[in-house]
CSV table of C-alpha atoms and ligand atoms in Angstrom, one decimal:
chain,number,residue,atom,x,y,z
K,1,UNK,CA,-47.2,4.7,54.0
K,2,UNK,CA,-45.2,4.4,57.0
K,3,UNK,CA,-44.6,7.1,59.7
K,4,UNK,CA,-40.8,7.3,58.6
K,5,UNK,CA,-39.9,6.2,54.9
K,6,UNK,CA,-36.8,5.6,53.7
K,7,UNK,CA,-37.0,7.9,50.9
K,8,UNK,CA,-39.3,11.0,51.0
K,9,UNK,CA,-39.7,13.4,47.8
K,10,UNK,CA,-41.5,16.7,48.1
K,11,UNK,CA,-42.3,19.4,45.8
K,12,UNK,CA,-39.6,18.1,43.3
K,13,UNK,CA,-39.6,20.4,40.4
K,14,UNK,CA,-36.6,20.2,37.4
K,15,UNK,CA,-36.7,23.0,35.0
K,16,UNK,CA,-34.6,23.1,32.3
K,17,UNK,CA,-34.3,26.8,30.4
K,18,UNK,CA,-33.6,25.9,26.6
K,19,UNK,CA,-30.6,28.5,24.8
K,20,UNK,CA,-32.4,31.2,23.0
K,21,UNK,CA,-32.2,31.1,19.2
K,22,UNK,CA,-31.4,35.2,19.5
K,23,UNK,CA,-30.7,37.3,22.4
K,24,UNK,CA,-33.8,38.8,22.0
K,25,UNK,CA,-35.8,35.7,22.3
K,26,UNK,CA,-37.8,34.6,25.1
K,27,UNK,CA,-36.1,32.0,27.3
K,28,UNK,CA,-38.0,29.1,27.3
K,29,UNK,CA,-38.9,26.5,30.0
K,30,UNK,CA,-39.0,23.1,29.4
K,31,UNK,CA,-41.3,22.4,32.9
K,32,UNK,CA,-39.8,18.4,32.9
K,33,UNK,CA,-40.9,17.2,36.7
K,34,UNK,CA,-43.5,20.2,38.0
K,35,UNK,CA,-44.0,19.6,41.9
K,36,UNK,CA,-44.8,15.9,42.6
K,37,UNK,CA,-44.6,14.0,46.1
K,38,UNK,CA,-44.0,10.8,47.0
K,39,UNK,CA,-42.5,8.2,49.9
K,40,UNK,CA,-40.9,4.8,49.9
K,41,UNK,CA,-40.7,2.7,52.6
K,42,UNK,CA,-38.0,0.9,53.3
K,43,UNK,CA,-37.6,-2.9,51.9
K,44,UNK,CA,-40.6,-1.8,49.3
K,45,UNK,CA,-40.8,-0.6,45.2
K,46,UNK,CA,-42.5,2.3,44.2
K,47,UNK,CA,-43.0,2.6,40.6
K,48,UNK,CA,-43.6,5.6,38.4
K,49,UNK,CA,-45.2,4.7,35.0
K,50,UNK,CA,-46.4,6.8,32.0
K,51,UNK,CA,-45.3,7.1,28.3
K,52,UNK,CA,-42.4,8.2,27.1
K,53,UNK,CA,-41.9,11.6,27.6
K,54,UNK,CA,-43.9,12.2,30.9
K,55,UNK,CA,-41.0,13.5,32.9
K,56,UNK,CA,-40.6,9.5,35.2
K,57,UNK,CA,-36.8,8.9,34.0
K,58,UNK,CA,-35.8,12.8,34.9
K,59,UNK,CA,-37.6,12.5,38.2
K,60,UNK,CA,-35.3,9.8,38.7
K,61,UNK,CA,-32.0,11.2,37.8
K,62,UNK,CA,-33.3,14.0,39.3
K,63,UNK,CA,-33.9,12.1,43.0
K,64,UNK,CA,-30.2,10.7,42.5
K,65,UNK,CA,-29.0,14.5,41.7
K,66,UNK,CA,-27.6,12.8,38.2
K,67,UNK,CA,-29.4,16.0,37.1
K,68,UNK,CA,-29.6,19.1,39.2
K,69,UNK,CA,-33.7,19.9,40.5
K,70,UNK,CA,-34.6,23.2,40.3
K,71,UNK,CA,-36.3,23.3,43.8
K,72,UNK,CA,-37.5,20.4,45.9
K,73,UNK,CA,-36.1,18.5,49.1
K,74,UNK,CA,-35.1,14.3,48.0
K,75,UNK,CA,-35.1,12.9,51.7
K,76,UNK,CA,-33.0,9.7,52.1
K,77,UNK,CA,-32.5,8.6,55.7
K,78,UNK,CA,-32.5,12.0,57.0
K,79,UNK,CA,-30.0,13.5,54.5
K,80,UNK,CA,-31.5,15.7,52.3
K,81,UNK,CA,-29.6,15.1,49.1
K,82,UNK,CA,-30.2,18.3,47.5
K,83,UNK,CA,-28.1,20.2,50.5
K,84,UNK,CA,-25.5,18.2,50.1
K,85,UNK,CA,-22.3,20.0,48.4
K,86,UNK,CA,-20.2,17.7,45.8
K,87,UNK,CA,-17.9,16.0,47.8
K,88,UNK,CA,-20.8,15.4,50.8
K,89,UNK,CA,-23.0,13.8,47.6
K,90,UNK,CA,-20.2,11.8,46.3
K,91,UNK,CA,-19.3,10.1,49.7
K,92,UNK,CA,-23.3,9.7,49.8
K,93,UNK,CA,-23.5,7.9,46.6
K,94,UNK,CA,-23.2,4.2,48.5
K,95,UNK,CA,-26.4,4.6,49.4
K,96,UNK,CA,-28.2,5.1,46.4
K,97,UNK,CA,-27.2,3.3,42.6
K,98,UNK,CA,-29.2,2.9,39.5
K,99,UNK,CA,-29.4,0.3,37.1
K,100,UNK,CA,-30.1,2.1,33.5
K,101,UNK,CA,-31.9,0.5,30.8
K,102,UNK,CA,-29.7,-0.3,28.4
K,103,UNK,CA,-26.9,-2.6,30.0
K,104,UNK,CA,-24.4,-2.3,26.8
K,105,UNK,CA,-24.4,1.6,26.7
K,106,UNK,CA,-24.4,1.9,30.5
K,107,UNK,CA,-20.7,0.0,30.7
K,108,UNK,CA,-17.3,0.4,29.3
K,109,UNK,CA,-16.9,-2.0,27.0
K,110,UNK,CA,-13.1,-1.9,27.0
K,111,UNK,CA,-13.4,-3.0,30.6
K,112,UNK,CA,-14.0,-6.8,31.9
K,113,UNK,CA,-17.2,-7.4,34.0
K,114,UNK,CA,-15.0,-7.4,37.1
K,115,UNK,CA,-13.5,-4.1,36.3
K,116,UNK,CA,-16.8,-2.8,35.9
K,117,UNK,CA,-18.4,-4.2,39.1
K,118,UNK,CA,-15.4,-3.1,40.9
K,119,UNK,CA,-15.9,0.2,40.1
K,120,UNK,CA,-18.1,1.9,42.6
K,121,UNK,CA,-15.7,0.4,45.0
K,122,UNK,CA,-12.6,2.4,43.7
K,123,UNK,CA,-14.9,5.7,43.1
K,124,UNK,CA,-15.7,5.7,46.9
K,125,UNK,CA,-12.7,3.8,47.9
K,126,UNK,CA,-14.2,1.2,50.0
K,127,UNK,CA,-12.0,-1.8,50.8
K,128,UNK,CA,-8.4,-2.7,50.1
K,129,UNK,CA,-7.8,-4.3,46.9
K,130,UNK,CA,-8.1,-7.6,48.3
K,131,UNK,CA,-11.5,-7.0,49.6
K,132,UNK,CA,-12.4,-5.3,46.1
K,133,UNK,CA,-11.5,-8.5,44.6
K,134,UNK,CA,-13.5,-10.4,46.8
K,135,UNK,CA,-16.2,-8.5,46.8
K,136,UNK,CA,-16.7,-8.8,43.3
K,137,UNK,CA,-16.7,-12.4,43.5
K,138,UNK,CA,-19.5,-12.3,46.1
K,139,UNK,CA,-21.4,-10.2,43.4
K,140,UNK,CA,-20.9,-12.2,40.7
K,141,UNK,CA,-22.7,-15.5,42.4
K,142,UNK,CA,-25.1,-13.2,43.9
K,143,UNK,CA,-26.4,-12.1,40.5
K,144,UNK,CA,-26.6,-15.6,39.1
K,145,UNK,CA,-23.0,-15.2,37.1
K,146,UNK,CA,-20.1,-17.6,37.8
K,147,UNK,CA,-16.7,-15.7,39.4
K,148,UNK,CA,-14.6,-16.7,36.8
K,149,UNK,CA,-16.4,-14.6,34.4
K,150,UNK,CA,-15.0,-11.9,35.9
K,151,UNK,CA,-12.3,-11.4,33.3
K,152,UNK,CA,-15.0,-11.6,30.2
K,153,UNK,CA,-15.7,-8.6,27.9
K,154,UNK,CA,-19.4,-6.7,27.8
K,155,UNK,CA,-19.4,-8.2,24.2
K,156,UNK,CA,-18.9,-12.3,25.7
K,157,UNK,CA,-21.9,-11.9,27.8
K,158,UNK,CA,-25.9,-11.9,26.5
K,159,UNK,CA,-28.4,-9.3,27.0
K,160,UNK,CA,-29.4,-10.7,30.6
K,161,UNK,CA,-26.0,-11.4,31.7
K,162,UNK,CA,-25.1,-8.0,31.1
K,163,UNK,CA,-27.8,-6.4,33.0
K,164,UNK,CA,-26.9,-8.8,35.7
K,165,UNK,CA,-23.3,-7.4,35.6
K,166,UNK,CA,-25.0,-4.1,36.0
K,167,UNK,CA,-27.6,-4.9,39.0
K,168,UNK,CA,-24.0,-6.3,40.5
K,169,UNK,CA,-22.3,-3.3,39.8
K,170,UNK,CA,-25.2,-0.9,41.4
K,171,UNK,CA,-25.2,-3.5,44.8
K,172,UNK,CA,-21.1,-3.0,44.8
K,173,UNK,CA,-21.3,-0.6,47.6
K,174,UNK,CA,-24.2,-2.1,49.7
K,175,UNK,CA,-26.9,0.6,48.9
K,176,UNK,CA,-30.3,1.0,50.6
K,177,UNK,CA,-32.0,2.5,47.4
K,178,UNK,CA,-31.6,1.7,43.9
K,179,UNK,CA,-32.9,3.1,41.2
K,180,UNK,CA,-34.3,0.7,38.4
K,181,UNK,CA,-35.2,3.3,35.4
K,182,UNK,CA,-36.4,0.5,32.4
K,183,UNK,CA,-34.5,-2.4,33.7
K,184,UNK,CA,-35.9,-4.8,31.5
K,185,UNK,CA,-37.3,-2.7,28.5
K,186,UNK,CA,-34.3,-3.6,26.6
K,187,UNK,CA,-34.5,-7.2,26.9
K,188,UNK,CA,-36.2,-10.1,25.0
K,189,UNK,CA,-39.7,-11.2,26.8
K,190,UNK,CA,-38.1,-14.4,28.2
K,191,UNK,CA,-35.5,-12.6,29.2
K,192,UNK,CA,-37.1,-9.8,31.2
K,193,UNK,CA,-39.1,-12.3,33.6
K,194,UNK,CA,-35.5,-13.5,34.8
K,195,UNK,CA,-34.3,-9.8,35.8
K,196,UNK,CA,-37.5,-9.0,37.8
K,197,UNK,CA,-37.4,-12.6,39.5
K,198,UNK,CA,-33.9,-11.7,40.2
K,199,UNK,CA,-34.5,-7.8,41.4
K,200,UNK,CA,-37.4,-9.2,43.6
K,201,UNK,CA,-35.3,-12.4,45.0
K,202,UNK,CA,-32.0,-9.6,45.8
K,203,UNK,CA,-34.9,-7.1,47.6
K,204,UNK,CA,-36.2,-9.8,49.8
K,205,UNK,CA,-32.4,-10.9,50.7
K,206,UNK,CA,-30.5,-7.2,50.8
K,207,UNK,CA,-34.0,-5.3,52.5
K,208,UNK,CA,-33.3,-3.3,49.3
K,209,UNK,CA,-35.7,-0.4,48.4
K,210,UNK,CA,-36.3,0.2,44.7
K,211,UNK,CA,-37.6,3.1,42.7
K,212,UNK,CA,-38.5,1.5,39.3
K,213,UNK,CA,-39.3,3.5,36.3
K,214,UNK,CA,-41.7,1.9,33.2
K,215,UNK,CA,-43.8,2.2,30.7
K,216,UNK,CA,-45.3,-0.7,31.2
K,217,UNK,CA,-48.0,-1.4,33.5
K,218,UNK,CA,-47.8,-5.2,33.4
K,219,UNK,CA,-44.6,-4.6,34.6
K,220,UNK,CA,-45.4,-2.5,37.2
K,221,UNK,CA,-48.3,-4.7,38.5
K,222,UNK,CA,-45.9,-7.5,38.8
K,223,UNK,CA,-43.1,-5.6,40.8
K,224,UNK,CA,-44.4,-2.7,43.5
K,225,UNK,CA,-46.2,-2.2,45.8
K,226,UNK,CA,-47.0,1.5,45.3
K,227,UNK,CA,-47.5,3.1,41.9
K,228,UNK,CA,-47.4,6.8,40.7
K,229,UNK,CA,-48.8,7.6,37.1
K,230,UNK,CA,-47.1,10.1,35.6
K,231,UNK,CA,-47.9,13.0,32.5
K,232,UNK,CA,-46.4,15.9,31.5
K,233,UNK,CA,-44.2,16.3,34.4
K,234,UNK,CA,-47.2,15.8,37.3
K,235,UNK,CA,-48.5,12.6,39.5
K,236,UNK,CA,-52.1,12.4,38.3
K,237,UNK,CA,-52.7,9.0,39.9
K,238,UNK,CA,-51.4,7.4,43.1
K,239,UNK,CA,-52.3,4.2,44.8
K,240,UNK,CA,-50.9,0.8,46.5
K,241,UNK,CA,-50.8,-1.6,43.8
K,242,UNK,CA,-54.2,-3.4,44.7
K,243,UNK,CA,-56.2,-0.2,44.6
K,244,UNK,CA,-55.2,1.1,41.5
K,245,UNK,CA,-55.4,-1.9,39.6
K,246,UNK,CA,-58.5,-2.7,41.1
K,247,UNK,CA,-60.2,0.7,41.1
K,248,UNK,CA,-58.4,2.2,38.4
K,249,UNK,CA,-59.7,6.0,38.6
K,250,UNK,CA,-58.2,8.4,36.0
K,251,UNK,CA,-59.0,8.6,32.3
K,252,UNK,CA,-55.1,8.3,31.7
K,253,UNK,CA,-54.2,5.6,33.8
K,254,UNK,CA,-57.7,3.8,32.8
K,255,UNK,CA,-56.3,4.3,28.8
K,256,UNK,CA,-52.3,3.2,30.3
K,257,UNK,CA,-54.1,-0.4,31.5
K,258,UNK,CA,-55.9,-0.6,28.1
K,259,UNK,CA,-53.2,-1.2,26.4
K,260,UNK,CA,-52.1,-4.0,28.2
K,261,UNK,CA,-52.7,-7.1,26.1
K,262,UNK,CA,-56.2,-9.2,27.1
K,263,UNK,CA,-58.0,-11.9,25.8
K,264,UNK,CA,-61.2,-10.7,27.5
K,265,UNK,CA,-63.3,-9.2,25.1
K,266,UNK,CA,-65.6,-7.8,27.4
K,267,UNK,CA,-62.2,-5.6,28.5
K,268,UNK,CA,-61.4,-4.7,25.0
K,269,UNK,CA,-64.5,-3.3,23.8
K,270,UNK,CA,-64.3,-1.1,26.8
K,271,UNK,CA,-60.9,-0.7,26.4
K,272,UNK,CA,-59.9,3.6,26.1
K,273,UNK,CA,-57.3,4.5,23.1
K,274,UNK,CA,-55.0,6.9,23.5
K,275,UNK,CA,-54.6,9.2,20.5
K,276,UNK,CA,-51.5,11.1,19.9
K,277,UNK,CA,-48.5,11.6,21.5
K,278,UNK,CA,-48.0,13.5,25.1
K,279,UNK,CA,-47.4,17.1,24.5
K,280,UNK,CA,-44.7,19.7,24.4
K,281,UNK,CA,-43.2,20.3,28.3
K,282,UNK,CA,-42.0,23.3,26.5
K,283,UNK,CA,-46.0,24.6,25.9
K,284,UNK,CA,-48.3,22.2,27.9
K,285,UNK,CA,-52.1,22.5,27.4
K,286,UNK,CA,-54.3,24.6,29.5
K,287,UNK,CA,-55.8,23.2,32.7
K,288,UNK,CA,-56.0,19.9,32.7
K,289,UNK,CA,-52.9,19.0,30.5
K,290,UNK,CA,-54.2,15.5,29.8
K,291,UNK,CA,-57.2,17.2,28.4
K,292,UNK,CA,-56.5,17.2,24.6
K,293,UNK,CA,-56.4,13.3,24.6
K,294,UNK,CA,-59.1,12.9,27.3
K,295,UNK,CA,-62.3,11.1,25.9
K,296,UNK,CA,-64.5,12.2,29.0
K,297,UNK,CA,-63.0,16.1,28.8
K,298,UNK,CA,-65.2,18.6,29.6
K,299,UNK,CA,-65.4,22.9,29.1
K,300,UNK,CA,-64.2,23.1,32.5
K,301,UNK,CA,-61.2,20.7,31.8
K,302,UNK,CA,-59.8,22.7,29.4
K,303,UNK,CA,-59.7,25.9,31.6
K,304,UNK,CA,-59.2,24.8,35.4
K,305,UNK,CA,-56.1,22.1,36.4
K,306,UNK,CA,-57.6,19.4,38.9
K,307,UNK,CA,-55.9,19.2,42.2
K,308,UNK,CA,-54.4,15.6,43.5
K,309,UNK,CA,-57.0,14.5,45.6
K,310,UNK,CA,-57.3,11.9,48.2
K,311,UNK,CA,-60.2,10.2,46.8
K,312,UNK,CA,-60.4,6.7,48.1
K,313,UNK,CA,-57.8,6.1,51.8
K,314,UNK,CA,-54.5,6.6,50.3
K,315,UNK,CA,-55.5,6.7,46.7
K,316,UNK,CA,-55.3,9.7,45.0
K,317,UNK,CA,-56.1,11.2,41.6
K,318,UNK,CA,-56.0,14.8,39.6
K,319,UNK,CA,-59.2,14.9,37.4
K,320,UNK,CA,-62.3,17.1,37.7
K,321,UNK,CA,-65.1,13.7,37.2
K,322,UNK,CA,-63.9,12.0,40.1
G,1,LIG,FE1,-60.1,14.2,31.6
G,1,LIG,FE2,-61.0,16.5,32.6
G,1,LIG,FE3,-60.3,14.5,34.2
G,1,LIG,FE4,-58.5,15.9,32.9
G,1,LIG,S1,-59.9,16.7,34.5
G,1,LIG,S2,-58.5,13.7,33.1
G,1,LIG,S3,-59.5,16.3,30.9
G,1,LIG,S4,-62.0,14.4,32.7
């Protein structure tokens, strides 16, 4: 990483306390994102990966303050965003947007694509009217749309079209950072090629920075350049892309890889399976929390939780084997 990234995330924790069924009750604690760190330099993509469930999309919100952390400091060009009061973080916005997964429920479907892309623009009242309107022409051709298609509906415009009215929508006020939580995950497999190819085209042009949230790590592998694997709320693998495809080190991430499709049989036999879903935030495992689905667990894994290590020169992992 470099000496001064654009984005710096430290000791991010969001805890959310459920309502108790009685006031006598126990408050409990869903522990959702428990204390990771990580950097982003600037022009690059960091992804976080893991199943659903593992805490990646609040850690995103959460780094956008869409939800409130619990403790933490979310460094963006020397503005700590979590200091910032509401009107600071609303003027602040510009410089970080998301892109959600589901284009369709992300938009007002009452309102034309232009209205929509507009929008940012009239939230943070940047520009005149004029210089709204143009803009949003500018954004249109920049996303691969045409500017007439400026006055269509949501519902006139296929599953890639609208997520390139949302990728338009998040560029409206010239950010530095967006966040990309499932971009494609929603879209047919032809499809979802055209997004990336257009997310990577934009970051090469606009020196954008992306966070980009998946599940899936041929995704992943195609788009960033650093990679944090997620579970239950904690990193437990981080690495440049080369280093953790190539040296893959922990059980989870090893079983994430898995099941990505191959035709190698020699990878499939030793392919690792995950069984069962990730467990409750609310009441995670003791020690290592990975350690009720772990095929190499030992006594020790279920009583001690393994550290994030610096095993390899900027690769790190949490297990107790490596
Ligand atoms: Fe598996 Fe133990 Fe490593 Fe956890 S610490 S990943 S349970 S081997």
């Amino acid at each position: 990483m470099s000496a001064q990234p654009l984005l710096k995330v430290d000791n991010l924790k969001t805890h959310f306390t459920l309502s108790k069924p009685h006031p006598f009750a126990t408050p409990q604690v869903v522990y959702a994102v428990d204390g990771i760190n990580f950097e982003i330099e600037r022009g690059k993509t960091f992804g976080l990966v893991g199943e659903s469930g593992c805490g990646k999309s609040t850690t995103a919100l959460s780094v956008l303050r869409l939800v409130e952390p619990t403790s933490g400091s979310v460094v963006l060009k020397d503005t700590d965003v979590c200091q910032l009061n509401r009107k600071e973080l609303q003027r602040f916005r510009g410089n970080m947007q998301i892109v959600f997964q589901d284009p369709y429920s992300s938009m007002n479907p009452r309102a034309t694509a232009g209205e929509i892309i507009r929008s940012p623009l009239k939230i943070l009242k940047i520009g005149t009217a004029q210089e709204q309107h143009d803009r949003v022409g500018e954004l249109l051709k920049l996303v691969g749309l045409r500017p007439e298609q400026r006055n269509l509906f949501p519902h006139q415009f296929s599953g890639g079209q609208r997520q390139r009215i949302c990728v338009a929508r998040a560029l409206a006020p010239n950010p530095d950072f967006i966040v990309c939580d499932e971009p494609v995950s929603a879209l047919d497999v032809a499809i979802q090629s055209q997004i990336l190819n257009l997310l990577v085209r934009l970051q090469k042009e606009l020196n954008l920075t992306y966070l980009f949230i998946s599940h899936d790590m041929a995704v992943v592998q195609h788009i960033c350049d650093d990679i944090a694997v997620m579970y239950l709320g904690k990193i437990v693998e981080k690495a440049d892309r080369r280093s953790l495809f190539m040296d893959v080190k922990h059980p989870y991430t090893q079983a994430l890889l898995s099941a990505v499709p191959t035709i190698d049989v020699e990878l499939q036999q030793k392919a690792t399976h995950l069984e069962g879903d990730v467990p409750s935030p609310i009441d995670p495992p003791s020690g290592c929390y990975f350690h009720p689905r772990c095929p190499r667990a030992e006594a020790r894994c279920v009583k001690e939780e393994p550290l994030l290590r610096e095993i390899l020169p900027n690769h790190w992992a949490a297990c107790h084997l490596i």
